[in-house]
CSV table of C-alpha atoms and ligand atoms in Angstrom, one decimal:
chain,number,residue,atom,x,y,z
A,1,MET,CA,18.8,28.1,34.4
A,2,ASN,CA,17.0,27.7,31.0
A,3,THR,CA,13.8,29.8,30.9
A,4,LYS,CA,13.0,29.7,27.2
A,5,LEU,CA,9.6,28.0,26.5
A,6,PRO,CA,9.6,25.4,23.8
A,7,LYS,CA,7.2,25.9,21.0
A,8,LEU,CA,4.7,23.4,19.6
A,9,GLU,CA,3.6,24.8,16.3
A,10,PRO,CA,0.3,23.1,15.1
A,11,ILE,CA,-0.5,22.1,11.6
A,12,THR,CA,-3.0,24.7,10.6
A,13,SER,CA,-5.2,24.8,7.5
A,14,GLU,CA,-5.9,27.8,5.3
A,15,TRP,CA,-9.5,27.9,6.3
A,16,MET,CA,-8.4,28.3,9.9
A,17,PHE,CA,-6.0,31.1,9.1
A,18,LYS,CA,-8.8,32.9,7.3
A,19,PHE,CA,-10.8,32.9,10.5
A,20,ILE,CA,-7.7,33.6,12.8
A,21,ASN,CA,-6.9,36.7,10.7
A,22,ASN,CA,-10.4,38.2,10.7
A,23,TYR,CA,-11.1,39.9,14.0
A,24,GLU,CA,-14.3,41.5,12.6
A,25,LEU,CA,-15.7,38.1,11.7
A,26,GLN,CA,-14.9,36.7,15.1
A,27,GLU,CA,-16.6,39.7,16.7
A,28,SER,CA,-19.8,39.2,14.7
A,29,LEU,CA,-20.0,35.5,15.5
A,30,PHE,CA,-19.4,36.1,19.2
A,31,LYS,CA,-22.1,38.7,19.1
A,32,SER,CA,-24.7,36.2,17.9
A,33,TYR,CA,-23.4,33.0,19.4
A,34,GLU,CA,-21.4,34.1,22.5
A,35,SER,CA,-18.1,32.6,23.6
A,36,PRO,CA,-16.7,30.0,23.1
A,37,ILE,CA,-17.7,28.9,19.6
A,38,ASN,CA,-16.7,25.7,17.8
A,39,ILE,CA,-16.3,25.9,14.0
A,40,HIS,CA,-16.2,22.9,11.7
A,41,SER,CA,-15.0,22.7,8.1
A,42,LEU,CA,-17.1,20.2,6.3
A,43,ASP,CA,-14.6,20.3,3.4
A,44,ALA,CA,-11.8,19.2,5.6
A,45,PHE,CA,-14.0,16.3,6.9
A,46,SER,CA,-14.8,15.3,3.3
A,47,ARG,CA,-11.0,15.3,2.4
A,48,ASN,CA,-10.3,13.0,5.3
A,49,ILE,CA,-13.0,10.6,4.2
A,50,LYS,CA,-11.6,10.6,0.7
A,51,GLU,CA,-8.1,9.9,1.9
A,52,TYR,CA,-9.3,6.7,3.5
A,53,GLN,CA,-11.6,5.8,0.5
A,54,GLU,CA,-8.7,6.3,-1.9
A,55,ILE,CA,-6.3,4.0,0.0
A,56,LEU,CA,-8.9,1.3,0.5
A,57,ALA,CA,-9.8,1.5,-3.2
A,58,THR,CA,-6.2,0.3,-4.0
A,59,TYR,CA,-7.0,-3.1,-2.5
A,60,ASN,CA,-9.2,-5.9,-3.8
A,61,PHE,CA,-11.0,-6.7,-0.6
A,62,ASN,CA,-14.3,-5.1,0.4
A,63,SER,CA,-14.4,-2.4,3.0
A,64,LYS,CA,-16.7,0.0,4.8
A,65,ILE,CA,-16.0,3.1,6.9
A,66,PHE,CA,-18.1,4.2,9.8
A,67,PHE,CA,-17.5,7.6,11.4
A,68,ALA,CA,-17.2,7.2,15.2
A,69,ARG,CA,-19.6,9.9,16.1
A,70,LYS,CA,-18.7,9.9,19.8
A,71,ALA,CA,-15.6,11.9,18.9
A,72,ASN,CA,-17.8,15.0,18.1
A,73,LYS,CA,-21.4,15.9,18.8
A,74,PHE,CA,-22.1,18.2,15.9
A,75,GLN,CA,-25.0,16.9,13.9
A,76,ASN,CA,-23.9,18.4,10.6
A,77,LEU,CA,-21.1,15.9,10.5
A,78,ILE,CA,-23.6,13.1,10.3
A,79,THR,CA,-25.2,14.3,7.1
A,80,ALA,CA,-21.7,15.1,5.7
A,81,ALA,CA,-20.5,11.6,6.5
A,82,VAL,CA,-23.5,10.0,4.7
A,83,ALA,CA,-23.2,12.4,1.7
A,84,ASN,CA,-19.6,11.3,1.4
A,85,GLY,CA,-20.6,7.6,1.2
A,86,ILE,CA,-19.6,6.4,4.7
A,87,GLY,CA,-21.7,5.2,7.6
A,88,VAL,CA,-21.9,6.2,11.3
A,89,ASP,CA,-20.8,4.2,14.3
A,90,THR,CA,-23.1,5.2,17.2
A,91,ALA,CA,-22.3,4.8,20.9
A,92,SER,CA,-25.6,5.5,22.7
A,93,TYR,CA,-29.4,5.5,22.2
A,94,GLU,CA,-29.4,9.2,21.5
A,95,GLU,CA,-26.7,9.0,18.9
A,96,LEU,CA,-28.5,6.2,17.1
A,97,LYS,CA,-31.9,7.9,17.4
A,98,GLN,CA,-30.5,11.1,15.9
A,99,CYS,CA,-29.2,9.2,12.9
A,100,ILE,CA,-32.5,7.4,12.4
A,101,ASP,CA,-34.4,10.7,12.6
A,102,LEU,CA,-32.0,12.1,10.0
A,103,GLN,CA,-33.1,9.2,7.7
A,104,VAL,CA,-29.7,7.6,7.7
A,105,SER,CA,-30.3,4.1,6.2
A,106,SER,CA,-29.8,1.1,8.4
A,107,ASP,CA,-27.0,-0.4,6.4
A,108,LYS,CA,-25.0,2.8,7.1
A,109,LEU,CA,-25.4,2.5,10.9
A,110,ILE,CA,-24.0,0.3,13.7
A,111,SER,CA,-24.3,0.4,17.4
A,112,THR,CA,-21.1,-0.2,19.4
A,113,ALA,CA,-22.4,1.3,22.7
A,114,ALA,CA,-20.5,0.1,25.7
A,115,ILE,CA,-23.7,-0.1,27.7
A,116,LYS,CA,-26.9,-1.0,25.8
A,117,SER,CA,-30.2,-0.3,27.5
A,118,ARG,CA,-33.3,-2.3,26.5
A,119,LYS,CA,-34.5,0.9,24.8
A,120,LEU,CA,-31.4,1.0,22.6
A,121,LEU,CA,-31.5,-2.7,21.8
A,122,GLU,CA,-35.2,-2.4,20.7
A,123,LEU,CA,-34.5,0.7,18.6
A,124,ALA,CA,-31.6,-1.0,16.8
A,125,ILE,CA,-33.5,-4.3,16.2
A,126,LYS,CA,-36.7,-2.6,15.0
A,127,ASN,CA,-34.7,-0.5,12.6
A,128,LYS,CA,-32.5,-3.4,11.4
A,129,VAL,CA,-29.3,-1.7,12.7
A,130,LEU,CA,-26.4,-4.0,13.4
A,131,LEU,CA,-25.6,-4.4,17.1
A,132,VAL,CA,-22.0,-5.1,18.2
A,133,ILE,CA,-22.6,-7.5,21.1
A,134,ASP,CA,-20.3,-7.2,24.1
A,135,ASN,CA,-21.5,-9.8,26.6
A,136,GLN,CA,-23.9,-12.7,27.3
A,137,ASP,CA,-26.6,-10.5,29.0
A,138,GLU,CA,-26.8,-8.4,25.8
A,139,LEU,CA,-27.2,-11.5,23.7
A,140,ASP,CA,-30.0,-12.8,26.0
A,141,GLN,CA,-31.9,-9.6,25.7
A,142,VAL,CA,-31.4,-9.4,22.0
A,143,ALA,CA,-32.9,-12.9,21.7
A,144,GLN,CA,-35.8,-11.9,23.8
A,145,ILE,CA,-36.6,-8.8,21.8
A,146,ALA,CA,-36.1,-10.6,18.5
A,147,ARG,CA,-38.5,-13.3,19.7
A,148,GLU,CA,-41.0,-10.8,20.9
A,149,TYR,CA,-41.1,-8.7,17.7
A,150,ASN,CA,-40.4,-11.6,15.4
A,151,ILE,CA,-37.5,-9.8,13.8
A,152,LYS,CA,-34.1,-11.4,13.1
A,153,ALA,CA,-31.5,-9.2,14.8
A,154,LYS,CA,-28.3,-8.3,12.9
A,155,ILE,CA,-25.3,-8.7,15.2
A,156,GLY,CA,-21.6,-8.7,15.3
A,157,ILE,CA,-19.6,-10.2,18.2
A,158,ARG,CA,-17.0,-8.0,19.9
A,159,ILE,CA,-13.9,-9.9,20.9
A,160,SER,CA,-10.8,-9.2,22.9
A,161,GLY,CA,-7.9,-11.1,24.6
A,162,PHE,CA,-5.8,-11.4,21.4
A,163,TYR,CA,-2.3,-12.8,21.9
A,164,TYR,CA,0.6,-10.5,21.3
A,165,GLU,CA,4.2,-11.3,22.0
A,166,GLY,CA,3.3,-14.1,24.4
A,167,ASN,CA,0.7,-12.0,26.4
A,168,LYS,CA,-3.0,-11.4,26.1
A,169,LEU,CA,-4.2,-7.9,25.3
A,170,LEU,CA,-6.7,-7.6,28.1
A,171,SER,CA,-9.8,-5.4,27.9
A,172,ARG,CA,-13.0,-4.8,29.7
A,173,PHE,CA,-14.8,-5.0,26.4
A,174,GLY,CA,-16.1,-8.0,24.4
A,175,PHE,CA,-15.9,-11.8,24.7
A,176,ASP,CA,-12.5,-13.4,25.2
A,177,ILE,CA,-11.4,-14.8,21.9
A,178,ASP,CA,-10.7,-18.2,23.6
A,179,ASP,CA,-14.4,-18.5,24.5
A,180,ILE,CA,-15.9,-17.7,21.1
A,181,GLU,CA,-16.1,-21.3,19.7
A,182,ASN,CA,-17.9,-22.4,22.8
A,183,LEU,CA,-20.3,-19.5,22.7
A,184,LEU,CA,-21.1,-20.2,19.1
A,185,GLN,CA,-21.7,-23.9,19.7
A,186,ASN,CA,-23.9,-23.4,22.7
A,187,TYR,CA,-25.8,-20.3,21.7
A,188,PHE,CA,-26.1,-20.1,18.0
A,189,THR,CA,-27.9,-23.4,17.7
A,190,GLU,CA,-30.6,-24.4,15.2
A,191,ALA,CA,-33.3,-23.5,17.8
A,192,ASN,CA,-31.9,-19.9,17.8
A,193,GLU,CA,-31.3,-19.5,14.1
A,194,HIS,CA,-34.4,-17.5,13.5
A,195,LEU,CA,-33.3,-14.9,16.1
A,196,PHE,CA,-29.9,-13.7,14.9
A,197,ASN,CA,-28.0,-13.0,11.8
A,198,ILE,CA,-24.5,-13.1,13.1
A,199,GLU,CA,-22.5,-11.2,10.4
A,200,GLY,CA,-19.0,-10.6,11.7
A,201,PHE,CA,-16.5,-9.8,14.5
A,202,HIS,CA,-15.5,-6.5,16.0
A,203,PHE,CA,-12.6,-5.3,18.1
A,204,HIS,CA,-11.2,-2.0,19.2
A,205,LEU,CA,-7.7,-1.9,20.7
A,206,ASP,CA,-6.4,0.6,23.2
A,207,GLY,CA,-3.2,2.4,22.1
A,208,TYR,CA,-1.8,2.9,18.7
A,209,SER,CA,0.1,-0.2,17.7
A,210,THR,CA,-0.2,-1.2,14.0
A,211,SER,CA,1.4,-4.6,14.6
A,212,GLN,CA,-1.1,-5.4,17.5
A,213,ARG,CA,-3.9,-4.5,15.1
A,214,GLY,CA,-2.5,-6.6,12.3
A,215,GLU,CA,-1.9,-9.6,14.6
A,216,SER,CA,-5.5,-9.3,16.0
A,217,ILE,CA,-6.9,-9.3,12.5
A,218,HIS,CA,-4.9,-12.4,11.7
A,219,GLN,CA,-6.2,-14.2,14.8
A,220,THR,CA,-9.8,-13.1,13.9
A,221,LEU,CA,-9.3,-14.5,10.4
A,222,ASP,CA,-8.0,-17.8,11.9
A,223,LEU,CA,-11.2,-18.0,13.9
A,224,ILE,CA,-13.3,-17.2,10.9
A,225,GLU,CA,-11.5,-19.9,8.9
A,226,ASN,CA,-12.3,-22.4,11.5
A,227,LEU,CA,-15.9,-21.3,12.0
A,228,ASN,CA,-16.9,-20.7,8.4
A,229,SER,CA,-16.4,-24.4,7.6
A,230,SER,CA,-19.5,-25.1,9.8
A,231,LYS,CA,-22.9,-23.4,9.2
A,232,THR,CA,-22.2,-19.8,10.1
A,233,SER,CA,-20.9,-17.4,7.5
A,234,PHE,CA,-19.0,-14.4,8.8
A,235,LYS,CA,-18.8,-11.5,6.4
A,236,PHE,CA,-16.8,-8.8,8.2
A,237,ILE,CA,-14.1,-7.8,10.6
A,238,ASP,CA,-14.5,-4.4,12.2
A,239,ILE,CA,-11.3,-3.1,13.7
A,240,GLY,CA,-12.7,0.0,15.4
A,241,GLY,CA,-10.8,3.2,15.5
A,242,GLY,CA,-7.5,4.4,17.0
A,243,ILE,CA,-5.8,5.3,13.7
A,244,LEU,CA,-3.2,7.9,14.5
A,245,MET,CA,-3.1,11.4,13.2
A,246,ASN,CA,-0.5,14.2,13.4
A,247,TYR,CA,-1.1,17.5,15.0
A,248,LEU,CA,2.3,19.1,14.9
A,249,ARG,CA,4.5,20.6,12.2
A,250,HIS,CA,8.0,19.8,13.6
A,251,GLN,CA,9.3,16.6,15.1
A,252,ASN,CA,12.3,18.5,16.7
A,253,GLU,CA,9.9,20.7,18.6
A,254,TRP,CA,8.0,17.7,19.9
A,255,ASN,CA,11.3,15.9,21.0
A,256,LEU,CA,12.6,19.1,22.6
A,257,PHE,CA,9.4,19.7,24.5
A,258,LYS,CA,9.6,16.2,26.1
A,259,THR,CA,13.2,16.6,27.2
A,260,GLU,CA,12.6,20.2,28.5
A,261,LEU,CA,9.5,18.9,30.4
A,262,GLN,CA,11.6,16.2,32.0
A,263,ASP,CA,14.2,18.8,32.9
A,264,ALA,CA,11.6,21.0,34.5
A,265,VAL,CA,10.2,18.1,36.5
A,266,LEU,CA,13.8,17.4,37.7
A,267,GLU,CA,14.0,21.1,38.6
A,268,ASN,CA,16.9,21.7,36.2
A,269,ARG,CA,15.0,24.5,34.4
A,270,GLU,CA,12.2,26.9,35.0
A,271,PRO,CA,8.7,25.2,34.9
A,272,LEU,CA,7.0,25.1,31.6
A,273,THR,CA,3.6,24.0,33.0
A,274,TYR,CA,1.3,25.3,35.7
A,275,ASN,CA,2.6,24.1,39.1
A,276,ASN,CA,5.3,22.3,37.3
A,277,ASP,CA,2.8,19.6,36.3
A,278,GLY,CA,4.8,16.7,34.8
A,279,LEU,CA,1.9,15.6,32.5
A,280,GLY,CA,2.7,12.0,33.6
A,281,TYR,CA,6.4,12.4,34.4
A,282,THR,CA,7.4,12.4,38.0
A,283,ASN,CA,10.6,13.0,39.9
A,284,ARG,CA,11.8,10.1,42.0
A,285,ASN,CA,15.0,10.9,43.7
A,286,GLY,CA,16.3,12.9,40.8
A,287,GLN,CA,15.2,10.4,38.2
A,288,ILE,CA,12.3,10.6,35.8
A,289,GLU,CA,9.6,8.1,36.3
A,290,GLY,CA,6.4,7.5,34.3
A,291,ASP,CA,5.4,8.3,30.7
A,292,LEU,CA,4.0,11.4,29.1
A,293,ALA,CA,0.2,11.0,29.6
A,294,THR,CA,-0.9,12.9,26.6
A,295,TYR,CA,-1.9,12.0,23.1
A,296,PRO,CA,1.3,11.4,20.9
A,297,TYR,CA,0.7,14.7,19.1
A,298,TYR,CA,3.5,14.3,16.6
A,299,ASN,CA,3.3,11.3,14.3
A,300,GLU,CA,5.2,10.5,11.1
A,301,ASN,CA,2.9,7.5,10.6
A,302,SER,CA,-0.6,8.7,10.4
A,303,LYS,CA,-4.0,7.9,8.8
A,304,ALA,CA,-3.4,6.2,5.4
A,305,SER,CA,0.2,5.1,6.1
A,306,PHE,CA,-0.9,3.8,9.5
A,307,LEU,CA,-3.7,1.8,7.9
A,308,LYS,CA,-1.3,0.5,5.2
A,309,GLU,CA,1.0,-0.8,7.9
A,310,ILE,CA,-1.8,-2.8,9.5
A,311,LEU,CA,-2.8,-4.3,6.2
A,312,ASP,CA,0.8,-5.3,5.4
A,313,THR,CA,1.2,-7.2,8.7
A,314,THR,CA,2.1,-10.8,7.8
A,315,ASN,CA,1.3,-14.0,9.7
A,316,ASP,CA,3.6,-17.1,10.2
A,317,SER,CA,2.9,-18.2,6.6
A,318,SER,CA,4.0,-14.8,5.3
A,319,LYS,CA,0.5,-13.9,4.2
A,320,ALA,CA,-0.4,-10.2,4.6
A,321,VAL,CA,-3.7,-9.1,6.2
A,322,TYR,CA,-4.9,-7.6,2.9
A,323,GLN,CA,-4.2,-10.9,1.0
A,324,ARG,CA,-6.1,-13.0,3.5
A,325,LEU,CA,-9.1,-10.5,3.5
A,326,GLU,CA,-9.3,-10.8,-0.2
A,327,GLN,CA,-8.9,-14.6,-0.3
A,328,LEU,CA,-11.4,-15.3,2.4
A,329,ASN,CA,-13.8,-12.6,1.0
A,330,ILE,CA,-14.0,-10.8,4.4
A,331,GLU,CA,-15.0,-7.2,4.4
A,332,LEU,CA,-12.8,-4.9,6.5
A,333,ARG,CA,-14.7,-2.3,8.5
A,334,LEU,CA,-13.1,0.8,10.2
A,335,GLU,CA,-14.6,3.2,12.7
A,336,PRO,CA,-12.2,6.2,12.7
A,337,GLY,CA,-13.2,9.1,14.9
A,338,ARG,CA,-10.4,11.4,15.7
A,339,SER,CA,-8.5,10.9,12.4
A,340,LEU,CA,-11.6,11.8,10.3
A,341,LEU,CA,-11.7,15.1,12.3
A,342,ASN,CA,-8.2,16.1,11.4
A,343,GLN,CA,-8.1,19.8,10.6
A,344,VAL,CA,-11.9,19.9,10.9
A,345,GLY,CA,-12.4,22.1,13.9
A,346,ILE,CA,-11.3,25.1,15.9
A,347,THR,CA,-12.5,26.5,19.3
A,348,ALA,CA,-12.4,30.3,19.7
A,349,ALA,CA,-12.9,32.2,23.0
A,350,ARG,CA,-13.0,35.8,24.0
A,351,VAL,CA,-10.6,37.2,26.6
A,352,ALA,CA,-12.5,38.3,29.7
A,353,HIS,CA,-9.7,39.6,31.9
A,354,ARG,CA,-5.9,39.6,32.6
A,355,LYS,CA,-4.2,39.5,36.0
A,356,VAL,CA,-0.8,38.7,37.6
A,357,ASP,CA,-0.9,36.2,40.4
A,358,ALA,CA,1.3,36.2,43.5
A,359,ARG,CA,3.9,34.0,41.7
A,360,GLY,CA,4.1,36.5,39.0
A,361,ASN,CA,2.2,34.4,36.4
A,362,HIS,CA,0.1,36.3,33.8
A,363,LEU,CA,-3.3,34.7,33.9
A,364,ILE,CA,-5.6,35.3,30.9
A,365,GLY,CA,-9.2,34.6,31.9
A,366,LEU,CA,-11.3,33.3,28.9
A,367,GLU,CA,-15.0,33.1,28.4
A,368,MET,CA,-15.0,29.3,28.4
A,369,ASN,CA,-14.4,26.5,30.8
A,370,MET,CA,-12.1,23.5,31.1
A,371,SER,CA,-14.8,21.1,30.0
A,372,GLN,CA,-15.0,22.8,26.6
A,373,MET,CA,-11.5,21.7,25.6
A,374,LYS,CA,-10.7,18.5,27.4
A,375,SER,CA,-10.0,14.9,26.5
A,376,SER,CA,-8.4,12.0,28.3
A,377,SER,CA,-5.1,13.5,27.3
A,378,ALA,CA,-3.2,15.2,30.2
A,379,ASP,CA,-2.9,18.4,28.1
A,380,PHE,CA,-3.6,19.7,24.7
A,381,LEU,CA,-0.1,20.3,23.4
A,382,LEU,CA,-0.6,22.8,20.5
A,383,ASP,CA,0.3,26.5,20.6
A,384,PRO,CA,-2.9,28.6,20.4
A,385,PHE,CA,-3.3,31.7,18.2
A,386,VAL,CA,-4.4,35.2,19.3
A,387,SER,CA,-6.4,37.5,17.2
A,388,TYR,CA,-5.6,41.0,18.5
A,389,ASN,CA,-8.1,43.8,18.0
A,390,ASN,CA,-5.2,46.3,18.4
A,391,PRO,CA,-2.0,44.6,17.3
A,392,ILE,CA,1.1,46.6,18.3
A,393,LYS,CA,4.3,46.1,16.3
A,394,GLU,CA,6.8,47.0,19.0
A,395,ALA,CA,4.9,45.0,21.8
A,396,GLU,CA,6.8,43.0,24.4
A,397,PRO,CA,6.3,39.2,24.3
A,398,VAL,CA,4.7,37.8,27.4
A,399,GLU,CA,4.3,34.3,29.0
A,400,VAL,CA,0.8,33.4,30.0
A,401,TYR,CA,-1.5,30.7,31.3
A,402,PHE,CA,-5.2,30.6,30.1
A,403,THR,CA,-7.7,30.2,32.8
A,404,GLY,CA,-11.4,29.1,32.6
A,405,ALA,CA,-14.7,29.9,34.2
A,406,TYR,CA,-15.2,26.9,36.6
A,407,CYS,CA,-14.7,27.7,40.3
A,408,LEU,CA,-11.8,25.2,40.5
A,409,GLU,CA,-8.2,26.0,41.0
A,410,ARG,CA,-7.5,23.4,38.3
A,411,ASP,CA,-9.5,25.2,35.6
A,412,ILE,CA,-6.3,26.0,33.6
A,413,LEU,CA,-7.2,25.6,30.0
A,414,LEU,CA,-3.8,24.6,28.8
A,415,LYS,CA,-1.3,23.4,31.5
A,416,ARG,CA,1.5,24.6,29.3
A,417,LYS,CA,2.8,28.2,29.8
A,418,ILE,CA,2.5,29.9,26.4
A,419,GLU,CA,4.6,32.8,25.0
A,420,LEU,CA,2.6,35.4,23.1
A,421,PRO,CA,3.9,38.3,21.1
A,422,GLN,CA,1.8,40.8,23.0
A,423,LEU,CA,-0.4,40.8,26.2
A,424,PRO,CA,-4.0,40.2,25.0
A,425,GLU,CA,-6.6,42.7,25.9
A,426,ILE,CA,-10.3,42.2,26.9
A,427,GLY,CA,-12.2,41.2,23.8
A,428,ASP,CA,-9.2,39.7,22.0
A,429,THR,CA,-9.8,36.2,20.6
A,430,ILE,CA,-7.8,33.1,21.6
A,431,ILE,CA,-8.1,30.3,19.0
A,432,PHE,CA,-7.3,26.7,19.6
A,433,VAL,CA,-6.9,24.7,16.4
A,434,ASN,CA,-7.7,21.1,15.5
A,435,THR,CA,-10.0,20.6,18.5
A,436,ALA,CA,-12.8,18.7,16.7
A,437,GLY,CA,-11.7,15.2,17.7
A,438,TYR,CA,-12.8,14.7,21.3
A,439,MET,CA,-11.3,18.1,22.6
A,440,MET,CA,-14.3,20.3,22.2
A,441,HIS,CA,-17.2,18.0,23.1
A,442,PHE,CA,-16.2,14.8,24.9
A,443,PHE,CA,-16.3,16.1,28.4
A,444,GLU,CA,-18.4,19.3,28.0
A,445,THR,CA,-20.6,19.9,31.0
A,446,GLU,CA,-23.0,22.7,32.1
A,447,ALA,CA,-21.7,23.4,35.6
A,448,HIS,CA,-22.7,26.8,36.9
A,449,LEU,CA,-25.5,26.7,34.2
A,450,PHE,CA,-23.0,27.7,31.6
A,451,LYS,CA,-24.5,27.0,28.2
A,452,ARG,CA,-22.8,24.6,25.9
A,453,ALA,CA,-20.7,26.2,23.2
A,454,GLN,CA,-22.4,26.8,19.9
A,455,ASN,CA,-21.3,24.6,17.1
A,456,LEU,CA,-21.1,26.0,13.6
A,457,SER,CA,-20.1,24.6,10.2
A,458,VAL,CA,-18.5,26.3,7.3
A,459,LEU,CA,-18.9,24.9,3.8
A,460,GLY,CA,-16.8,25.6,0.8
A,461,ARG,CA,-13.3,27.1,0.5
A,462,LYS,CA,-13.5,30.9,0.1
A,463,GLU,CA,-11.1,33.8,-0.1
A,464,HIS,CA,-13.0,35.7,2.5
A,465,TYR,CA,-15.6,34.3,4.9
A,466,THR,CA,-18.4,36.4,6.2
A,467,PHE,CA,-21.0,35.8,9.0
A,468,ASP,CA,-23.5,34.1,6.6
A,469,ASP,CA,-21.0,31.4,5.7
A,470,PHE,CA,-21.4,29.8,9.1
A,471,LYS,CA,-24.3,27.5,9.8
A,472,THR,CA,-25.8,26.1,13.0
A,473,GLU,CA,-27.4,22.6,13.2
B,1,PLP,C1,-15.6,0.9,19.6
B,1,PLP,C2,-14.8,2.1,19.2
B,1,PLP,N1,-14.8,2.4,17.8
B,1,PLP,C3,-14.2,3.6,17.4
B,1,PLP,C4,-13.6,4.4,18.2
B,1,PLP,C5,-12.9,5.7,17.7
B,1,PLP,O1,-11.6,5.7,17.9
B,1,PLP,P1,-10.7,7.0,17.3
B,1,PLP,O2,-11.5,8.2,17.6
B,1,PLP,O3,-9.4,6.9,18.1
B,1,PLP,O4,-10.5,6.7,15.9
B,1,PLP,C6,-13.6,4.2,19.6
B,1,PLP,C7,-12.9,5.1,20.5
B,1,PLP,O5,-12.8,4.9,21.7
B,1,PLP,C8,-14.2,3.0,20.1
B,1,PLP,O6,-14.2,2.7,21.4
């Protein structure tokens, strides 16, 4: 039976290696900030922004980028986003309030919160921040507040229900595209004109299809073409986020991992995950059922090339998205979260203990918990790094699982079994790379009164980093 564990080597930046290879620096940071710590490179963030800015500058239509702040809670990214000329997409009262307190100007802010309390609506309207409206109740409240304070509210309308290959792309969010003309006729009347400035349309699609996104833009442009002939004048289409990024170095490793995982689920090889978790695959009478329920960590088509594919999508008249945006003078807005955080963050944790369980598994207990590296993905499929205080040249490799501090059997930090060159010791550092997008923050909780991890940023590219290069909020 095959027992070899497949590898998944992550794309890892120079700044990360400088941290990984400096045990002394890790120790000094843990001493002050405890374990785990999240480190963010603001240079990497700027480079990602520039990549989008450069590709958009090659087109003749107008565009704006808003960083989807929900993907990471670290405040220093807000100032970095604004310093690099982009705006911020906020998803809650707190996110919006923080940006306003940081003096981010209103034209650089939008609110796409899924649930908007009256407090949030008031904050946005009073500060002239564009609200992306999801439903009729929100509209009614916006009208009420606008009337009460005599301020014209800036809004965009979120739509869904686009047609794709004969089916509707259904969503819990937004107004159905088929209801928009009615809504506008009935609601945006002359009597209501003083209450709203309706500036554009918004959507965010689940999944990572470029052709669905391209098609949806075309359908929104068709809608605008119909509507702009009347009194309203729509200026933008905001296509949300969901632009793919690539985490892994080798496509063959990614493909091998998937087939080996299926083999393990079918019990044709030794398990490569804790309790032989199929991460979405199941064994039904000797056949694989289901799909891998993780992020697609390997992608040839990512960021700029993904965006280009959307913009090149043609309609029935062979007009590409980019041509129609230019012709109709419609601004394209993007809200990337994850892909702007590519190579931006790492999470480092100290080893607290080692043990061997009754099944013979080596369990490495880390001073962190499962909520500090968790997204909606079934597992984070990147090999971690170990920084050994006492590296031993002739050490025996060892296969391990990493366990976390919550009192739950399922607090297994990576479900994958990992081969390490040497058994870690207490105080060694385990480093997970590329965790800034969703992984480090999205589900972080404070069960057992554990404090949240400290977030640090590092600015500038240096040969050798020292303690003072790392800044808190
Ligand atoms: C409305 C909206 N905009 C932007 C994003 C960011 O998406 P991503 O981080 O995949 O780029 C999301 C993510 O869920 C979203 O719901």
